[in-house]
Coordinates of C-alpha atoms in Angstrom, one line a residue:
M14 CA 25.3 -22.7 -131.1
A15 CA 21.8 -24.1 -131.4
D16 CA 22.6 -26.6 -128.6
L17 CA 24.0 -23.9 -126.3
R18 CA 20.8 -21.8 -126.9
D19 CA 18.6 -24.8 -126.0
E20 CA 20.5 -25.5 -122.9
F21 CA 20.4 -21.8 -121.9
V22 CA 16.6 -21.8 -122.4
D23 CA 16.3 -24.9 -120.5
F24 CA 18.2 -23.6 -117.6
I25 CA 16.2 -20.4 -117.3
S26 CA 13.1 -22.5 -117.4
Q27 CA 14.4 -24.6 -114.5
L28 CA 15.0 -21.5 -112.5
V29 CA 11.6 -20.1 -113.1
L30 CA 9.8 -23.3 -112.4
E31 CA 11.3 -23.1 -108.9
E32 CA 9.0 -20.5 -107.4
S33 CA 11.0 -18.5 -104.9
P34 CA 9.2 -15.6 -103.3
S35 CA 11.1 -13.4 -100.9
T36 CA 8.8 -14.0 -98.0
D37 CA 8.9 -17.8 -98.2
P38 CA 12.4 -19.0 -97.2
D39 CA 11.6 -22.7 -97.5
A40 CA 10.4 -22.1 -101.1
Q41 CA 13.9 -21.1 -102.1
R42 CA 15.5 -24.4 -101.4
G43 CA 14.9 -25.6 -104.8
I44 CA 16.5 -22.8 -106.8
R45 CA 19.3 -22.7 -104.3
A46 CA 20.1 -26.3 -104.9
I47 CA 20.1 -25.9 -108.7
L48 CA 22.4 -22.9 -108.5
T49 CA 24.7 -24.6 -106.1
E50 CA 25.0 -27.7 -108.1
T51 CA 25.6 -25.7 -111.4
L52 CA 28.2 -23.3 -109.9
T53 CA 30.0 -26.2 -108.3
D54 CA 30.2 -28.0 -111.6
L55 CA 32.0 -25.0 -112.9
G56 CA 34.7 -25.6 -110.4
L57 CA 33.6 -22.9 -108.0
D58 CA 33.5 -23.2 -104.3
V59 CA 29.9 -22.4 -103.2
E60 CA 29.1 -21.2 -99.7
H61 CA 25.6 -20.8 -98.3
F62 CA 25.1 -18.1 -95.9
P63 CA 21.9 -19.0 -93.8
G64 CA 19.2 -16.4 -93.4
Q65 CA 17.1 -15.7 -90.4
A66 CA 14.0 -14.3 -92.2
S67 CA 15.3 -15.2 -95.7
G68 CA 16.3 -18.3 -97.5
G69 CA 20.0 -17.2 -97.2
H70 CA 22.5 -16.3 -99.8
L71 CA 25.1 -18.0 -102.1
L72 CA 28.7 -17.0 -102.6
A73 CA 30.6 -18.8 -105.4
R74 CA 34.3 -18.2 -106.1
S75 CA 37.3 -20.0 -107.5
P76 CA 39.4 -21.8 -104.9
G77 CA 42.0 -19.5 -103.5
T78 CA 40.5 -16.3 -104.9
A79 CA 42.7 -13.4 -103.7
D80 CA 41.8 -9.9 -102.8
G81 CA 40.4 -7.5 -105.3
P82 CA 38.1 -9.9 -107.2
Q83 CA 35.4 -8.7 -109.6
L84 CA 31.9 -9.1 -108.2
L85 CA 28.8 -10.4 -110.0
V86 CA 25.6 -9.8 -108.2
G87 CA 22.2 -11.2 -108.6
H88 CA 19.1 -12.4 -106.6
M89 CA 17.1 -15.6 -106.6
D90 CA 13.9 -14.2 -105.0
T91 CA 10.8 -12.9 -106.8
V92 CA 7.7 -10.9 -106.0
W93 CA 5.4 -13.7 -107.0
P94 CA 3.7 -15.9 -104.4
I95 CA 3.7 -19.7 -104.6
G96 CA 1.1 -21.0 -107.0
T97 CA 1.6 -18.2 -109.6
L98 CA 2.9 -20.7 -112.1
R99 CA -0.8 -22.1 -112.4
K100 CA -1.9 -18.7 -113.8
M101 CA 1.5 -17.8 -115.5
P102 CA 3.0 -20.9 -116.8
V103 CA 6.5 -21.0 -118.3
R104 CA 6.0 -20.6 -122.1
V105 CA 8.6 -20.5 -124.9
S106 CA 7.1 -19.0 -128.1
D107 CA 7.9 -16.3 -130.7
G108 CA 11.5 -16.0 -129.4
R109 CA 10.3 -15.1 -125.9
L110 CA 10.4 -17.0 -122.7
S111 CA 7.8 -15.9 -120.2
G112 CA 7.0 -16.8 -116.6
P113 CA 7.0 -15.3 -113.1
G114 CA 10.5 -14.0 -112.4
A115 CA 11.9 -14.8 -115.7
F116 CA 12.8 -11.2 -116.5
D117 CA 13.4 -10.1 -112.9
M118 CA 15.8 -11.8 -112.6
K119 CA 16.2 -15.5 -113.2
A120 CA 17.3 -14.9 -116.7
G121 CA 20.0 -12.6 -115.3
L122 CA 21.2 -15.4 -113.0
A123 CA 21.4 -17.7 -116.2
I124 CA 23.4 -15.0 -118.0
G125 CA 25.9 -14.9 -115.2
V126 CA 26.3 -18.8 -115.1
F127 CA 26.6 -19.1 -118.8
A128 CA 29.2 -16.3 -119.1
L129 CA 31.3 -18.0 -116.5
R130 CA 30.8 -21.3 -118.3
A131 CA 31.7 -19.7 -121.7
L132 CA 35.1 -18.4 -120.2
R133 CA 35.8 -21.8 -118.9
D134 CA 35.0 -23.6 -122.1
L135 CA 37.0 -21.2 -124.2
G136 CA 39.9 -21.4 -121.8
L137 CA 39.9 -17.7 -121.3
D138 CA 41.5 -16.2 -118.2
A139 CA 39.4 -13.8 -116.4
G140 CA 42.5 -11.9 -115.3
V141 CA 40.7 -10.9 -112.1
A142 CA 38.9 -13.8 -110.4
P143 CA 35.0 -13.4 -110.5
V144 CA 33.0 -13.9 -107.4
F145 CA 29.2 -14.5 -107.8
F146 CA 27.0 -13.4 -105.0
I147 CA 23.3 -14.3 -105.2
N148 CA 20.9 -13.1 -102.4
S149 CA 17.4 -14.1 -101.6
D150 CA 15.9 -10.8 -100.2
E151 CA 16.6 -8.2 -102.9
E152 CA 12.9 -7.7 -103.7
I153 CA 12.3 -6.6 -100.0
G154 CA 15.3 -4.3 -99.8
S155 CA 18.1 -6.8 -99.0
P156 CA 17.7 -6.4 -95.2
E157 CA 19.9 -9.3 -94.4
S158 CA 22.2 -9.5 -97.4
E159 CA 23.2 -5.8 -97.5
P160 CA 26.2 -6.2 -95.0
L161 CA 27.6 -9.1 -97.1
I162 CA 27.2 -7.2 -100.3
C163 CA 28.9 -4.1 -98.9
D164 CA 31.7 -6.2 -97.5
L165 CA 32.3 -7.9 -100.8
A166 CA 32.1 -4.6 -102.7
R167 CA 34.7 -3.0 -100.4
G168 CA 37.2 -5.5 -101.6
A169 CA 36.2 -5.8 -105.2
S170 CA 37.8 -4.2 -108.2
R171 CA 34.4 -3.7 -110.0
A172 CA 30.9 -5.0 -109.8
F173 CA 28.5 -6.2 -112.5
V174 CA 24.8 -6.3 -111.5
L175 CA 22.6 -8.7 -113.4
E176 CA 19.4 -6.8 -112.9
P177 CA 17.1 -6.6 -116.1
A178 CA 18.1 -4.1 -118.8
L179 CA 16.2 -0.9 -119.2
G180 CA 13.7 -0.7 -121.9
P181 CA 13.3 -2.5 -125.2
G182 CA 16.7 -1.2 -126.4
G183 CA 18.4 -3.0 -123.5
R184 CA 20.1 0.0 -122.0
L185 CA 22.6 -0.5 -119.2
K186 CA 21.8 1.4 -116.0
T187 CA 24.5 3.9 -115.2
R188 CA 22.3 5.8 -112.8
R189 CA 19.7 4.7 -110.2
K190 CA 17.9 6.8 -107.7
G191 CA 18.7 6.5 -104.0
I192 CA 15.7 5.5 -101.8
G193 CA 14.6 6.6 -98.3
Q194 CA 11.6 5.4 -96.3
Y195 CA 10.3 7.4 -93.3
R196 CA 7.7 6.9 -90.7
V197 CA 6.3 10.0 -89.1
E198 CA 4.4 9.6 -85.9
V199 CA 2.4 12.3 -84.1
A200 CA 1.3 12.0 -80.5
G201 CA -1.6 14.3 -79.4
R202 CA -4.1 14.5 -76.6
S203 CA -7.6 13.0 -76.9
S204 CA -10.8 14.7 -75.8
H205 CA -14.5 14.7 -76.6
A206 CA -14.8 16.6 -79.9
G207 CA -18.2 18.0 -78.9
L208 CA -18.0 18.6 -75.2
A209 CA -14.3 19.6 -74.7
P210 CA -12.7 20.2 -78.1
D211 CA -10.3 22.7 -76.7
E212 CA -8.8 20.2 -74.2
G213 CA -7.5 18.0 -77.0
A214 CA -4.5 18.4 -79.3
S215 CA -5.3 16.7 -82.6
A216 CA -2.5 14.5 -83.9
I217 CA -4.3 14.3 -87.2
L218 CA -4.3 18.1 -87.7
E219 CA -0.7 18.2 -86.8
L220 CA 0.0 15.4 -89.3
A221 CA -1.8 17.4 -92.1
H222 CA 0.6 20.3 -91.4
A223 CA 3.5 17.9 -91.5
I224 CA 2.5 16.5 -94.8
R225 CA 2.3 19.8 -96.3
R226 CA 5.9 20.6 -95.2
I227 CA 7.1 17.2 -96.4
D228 CA 5.5 17.8 -99.8
R229 CA 7.4 21.1 -100.0
L230 CA 10.8 19.2 -99.6
A231 CA 10.3 17.8 -103.2
D232 CA 12.3 19.4 -105.9
P233 CA 11.2 18.5 -109.5
G234 CA 14.2 20.2 -110.9
T235 CA 16.6 17.9 -109.4
G236 CA 14.3 14.9 -109.7
T237 CA 13.7 14.7 -105.9
T238 CA 10.3 13.2 -105.1
L239 CA 8.5 12.5 -101.8
N240 CA 5.3 10.4 -101.6
V241 CA 3.0 10.1 -98.5
G242 CA 1.7 6.6 -99.4
V243 CA 0.1 5.5 -96.1
I244 CA -1.8 7.5 -93.4
E245 CA -3.3 6.1 -90.2
G246 CA -4.8 7.9 -87.2
G247 CA -7.7 8.5 -84.9
S248 CA -10.3 6.3 -83.4
R249 CA -13.7 7.9 -83.8
S250 CA -15.1 11.0 -85.5
N251 CA -16.2 12.4 -82.2
V252 CA -12.8 11.9 -80.5
V253 CA -9.9 14.4 -80.9
A254 CA -7.2 12.2 -82.2
A255 CA -4.4 11.2 -79.9
H256 CA -2.3 9.5 -82.5
A257 CA -1.6 9.8 -86.2
S258 CA 1.2 8.5 -88.5
C259 CA 2.2 8.3 -92.2
E260 CA 4.8 6.6 -94.3
V261 CA 6.9 8.5 -96.8
D262 CA 8.8 7.2 -99.9
V263 CA 11.7 9.4 -101.0
R264 CA 13.7 9.2 -104.3
V265 CA 16.8 11.2 -105.1
W266 CA 19.5 11.2 -107.7
T267 CA 22.4 12.4 -105.6
A268 CA 23.8 11.9 -102.1
P269 CA 23.6 15.7 -101.2
E270 CA 19.8 15.6 -102.0
A271 CA 19.5 12.6 -99.7
D272 CA 21.2 14.5 -96.9
R273 CA 18.9 17.5 -97.5
I274 CA 15.8 15.5 -97.2
R275 CA 17.1 13.7 -94.1
D276 CA 17.7 17.0 -92.4
G277 CA 14.2 18.3 -93.5
M278 CA 12.4 15.1 -92.3
F279 CA 14.2 15.2 -88.9
G280 CA 13.7 18.9 -88.7
L281 CA 9.8 18.7 -88.7
E282 CA 8.6 20.8 -85.8
P283 CA 5.0 20.6 -84.4
A284 CA 2.6 23.5 -85.5
V285 CA -0.3 22.4 -83.3
P286 CA 0.3 23.0 -79.5
G287 CA 0.3 19.9 -77.3
T288 CA 1.5 17.6 -80.0
R289 CA 4.8 15.8 -80.4
T290 CA 6.3 14.4 -83.7
T291 CA 8.7 11.5 -84.0
V292 CA 10.4 10.8 -87.3
T293 CA 12.1 7.4 -87.9
E294 CA 14.3 6.6 -91.0
V295 CA 13.0 3.1 -91.7
A296 CA 15.3 2.3 -94.7
S297 CA 17.9 4.2 -96.7
R298 CA 19.9 3.3 -99.9
G299 CA 22.3 5.8 -101.5
P300 CA 21.9 6.5 -105.3
L301 CA 24.0 4.9 -108.0
E302 CA 25.6 8.0 -109.4
R303 CA 27.3 8.5 -112.6
T304 CA 30.8 8.7 -110.9
P305 CA 34.1 8.8 -112.8
R306 CA 34.8 5.1 -112.0
N307 CA 31.3 4.0 -113.0
V308 CA 31.7 6.0 -116.3
A309 CA 35.0 4.3 -116.9
L310 CA 33.4 0.9 -116.6
W311 CA 30.6 1.9 -118.9
E312 CA 33.1 3.0 -121.5
R313 CA 34.7 -0.4 -121.1
A314 CA 31.4 -2.0 -121.8
L315 CA 31.1 0.1 -125.0
R316 CA 34.4 -1.2 -126.2
V317 CA 33.6 -4.9 -125.5
A318 CA 30.2 -4.4 -127.2
D319 CA 31.8 -3.0 -130.3
E320 CA 34.2 -6.0 -130.5
I321 CA 31.4 -8.4 -130.5
G322 CA 29.0 -6.3 -132.8
L323 CA 26.5 -5.1 -130.2
E324 CA 25.1 -1.5 -129.9
L325 CA 24.7 -0.3 -126.3
E326 CA 23.0 2.7 -124.8
E327 CA 22.9 3.8 -121.1
G328 CA 20.0 4.9 -119.1
S329 CA 18.7 6.0 -115.7
A330 CA 16.3 4.1 -113.4
G331 CA 14.0 5.5 -110.7
G332 CA 14.1 2.3 -108.6
G333 CA 17.0 1.0 -106.7
S334 CA 18.9 -2.3 -106.7
D335 CA 21.9 -3.8 -105.0
G336 CA 24.0 -1.9 -107.5
N337 CA 23.2 1.1 -105.3
L338 CA 25.0 -0.6 -102.6
T339 CA 28.1 -1.7 -104.5
S340 CA 28.4 1.7 -106.1
Q341 CA 29.3 3.3 -102.7
Y342 CA 32.5 1.2 -102.7
T343 CA 33.6 0.1 -106.2
A344 CA 32.9 0.8 -110.0
T345 CA 29.6 -0.6 -110.8
L346 CA 27.7 -1.3 -114.0
D347 CA 23.9 -2.3 -113.6
G348 CA 21.3 -3.8 -116.0
L349 CA 23.6 -6.5 -117.4
G350 CA 20.6 -8.9 -117.2
A351 CA 17.9 -9.9 -119.7
V352 CA 16.3 -7.7 -122.2
G353 CA 12.5 -8.1 -122.1
D354 CA 9.5 -6.5 -120.3
G355 CA 7.0 -6.9 -117.5
A356 CA 9.0 -6.9 -114.3
H357 CA 6.5 -7.6 -111.5
A358 CA 3.7 -7.9 -114.1
R359 CA 1.6 -10.6 -115.6
H360 CA 3.2 -10.4 -119.0
E361 CA 6.8 -10.7 -117.7
F362 CA 9.2 -12.2 -120.5
V363 CA 12.7 -12.1 -121.8
W364 CA 13.8 -12.0 -125.4
I365 CA 15.9 -15.2 -125.8
D366 CA 18.3 -14.1 -128.5
R367 CA 19.0 -10.9 -126.6
A368 CA 19.7 -12.8 -123.5
V369 CA 22.2 -14.9 -125.5
E370 CA 23.9 -11.7 -126.6
R371 CA 24.1 -10.6 -123.0
V372 CA 26.0 -13.8 -122.1
A373 CA 28.7 -12.8 -124.7
L374 CA 28.8 -9.2 -123.4
L375 CA 29.1 -10.2 -119.7
A376 CA 31.9 -12.8 -120.7
G377 CA 33.7 -10.2 -122.5
L378 CA 33.5 -7.7 -119.6
I379 CA 34.7 -10.3 -117.0
A380 CA 37.7 -11.2 -119.4
A381 CA 38.5 -7.5 -119.9
P382 CA 41.6 -6.1 -118.1

C-alpha cells in the first residue's frame, strides 16, 4: 500500500509540474503526453481531438466499447500562467501535496487513472465500460469541448465528474448553479453637453436605467443572483454618450429560473427616448439539479462508501463545471476529485490520504452495477 501511495503522489506531482494554462495550448503538450502514455498502458485506446484555440482533448476507452458506457470527466487545464511554479513549487509535507493546479484538478485526473488501474490490477469487471474524457478548456467555459461532452453524455449510462470535493469534509456535489453571461449594449446619440444637451440621447443614462431593471430580476429567495461586473461607455465628460455597455453574470439553481432571467434580459426596453438597447447571451450553462436520476446515483455512492468504510455528505456549489453539461443528458455525480483547499489560490493543496480514499470510492462506483 505504501508503494502505491508513493506512486500516486509521484504521478500527481508529474502532472502538476507540467504547467498547462487554458490560454496556452502549446503548454499542454507535456501533460497530454503523460496522460496519453499512462492511459495507453492501462490498455485503453486514446484519441486526441485537436483544438483550434485550445490544446485539444483526450478520449480514452477500451477497444470495442459499446453504446451506453459510463463516463469519467476531467480537465487538464489550469488558471495558472506559465512560470507559476517558481513561486508555487510542488511540495509534499504534513500529509499535503501543494502546487498550482494540484487541487483543481490534476489530483482528480490521478484519481481517475488510479481507479481504472485498481480495477485492472484486481481483475474486477466494470460491468459497463468506462470512458475517460479529459478536456483542456474547462477553466474558460469549455467552449470547444462542450459539443463533445454533450455527445458523450447523451450515450452514457452515468457520468462521474472528477472536480474537487466541496469543503474540508469532502462533500460530493449533487447541485451546481447554472450560469449565464450577457452583454448589454446601448446606442444613443451624441451632442455637446453644454451647447446642445437636448439634441443628444445619453446611452449612459439609459444603461443606468437598464442596470436598475437587471438588479430587480434577482431573487434571493430562490438563490438567483445577477451581477453587473463590467461597465463601459462615453468618450468625454462634455459629450452626451453615444454608446455604453455592461456585462452581466447570472447564477440560478433551476432551469425555470434561467428561462425567467433570459426573458427578462431580452425584454429590456429603453426608458430614454432616442436610445436603442441590444442584449446578447454570451454564454449559458444549465444547472446541475438534484434530479431523481442524480439522487439515485448519489445514493449508490453512499452504499459504496459504506462498504469501504467512508463517510460521505452531499453539498451544493455556486460555480459550474462540465457536470452541468452531462447532467442534462445522464445521471451525474460531481466532486469525486481530491479533498483539499485553495482552488485558484496561492495555498492550493490536496490531502494525500483523502485522495487515496477517493481512488477506492471511484473504483467502487465504476464497478457498481
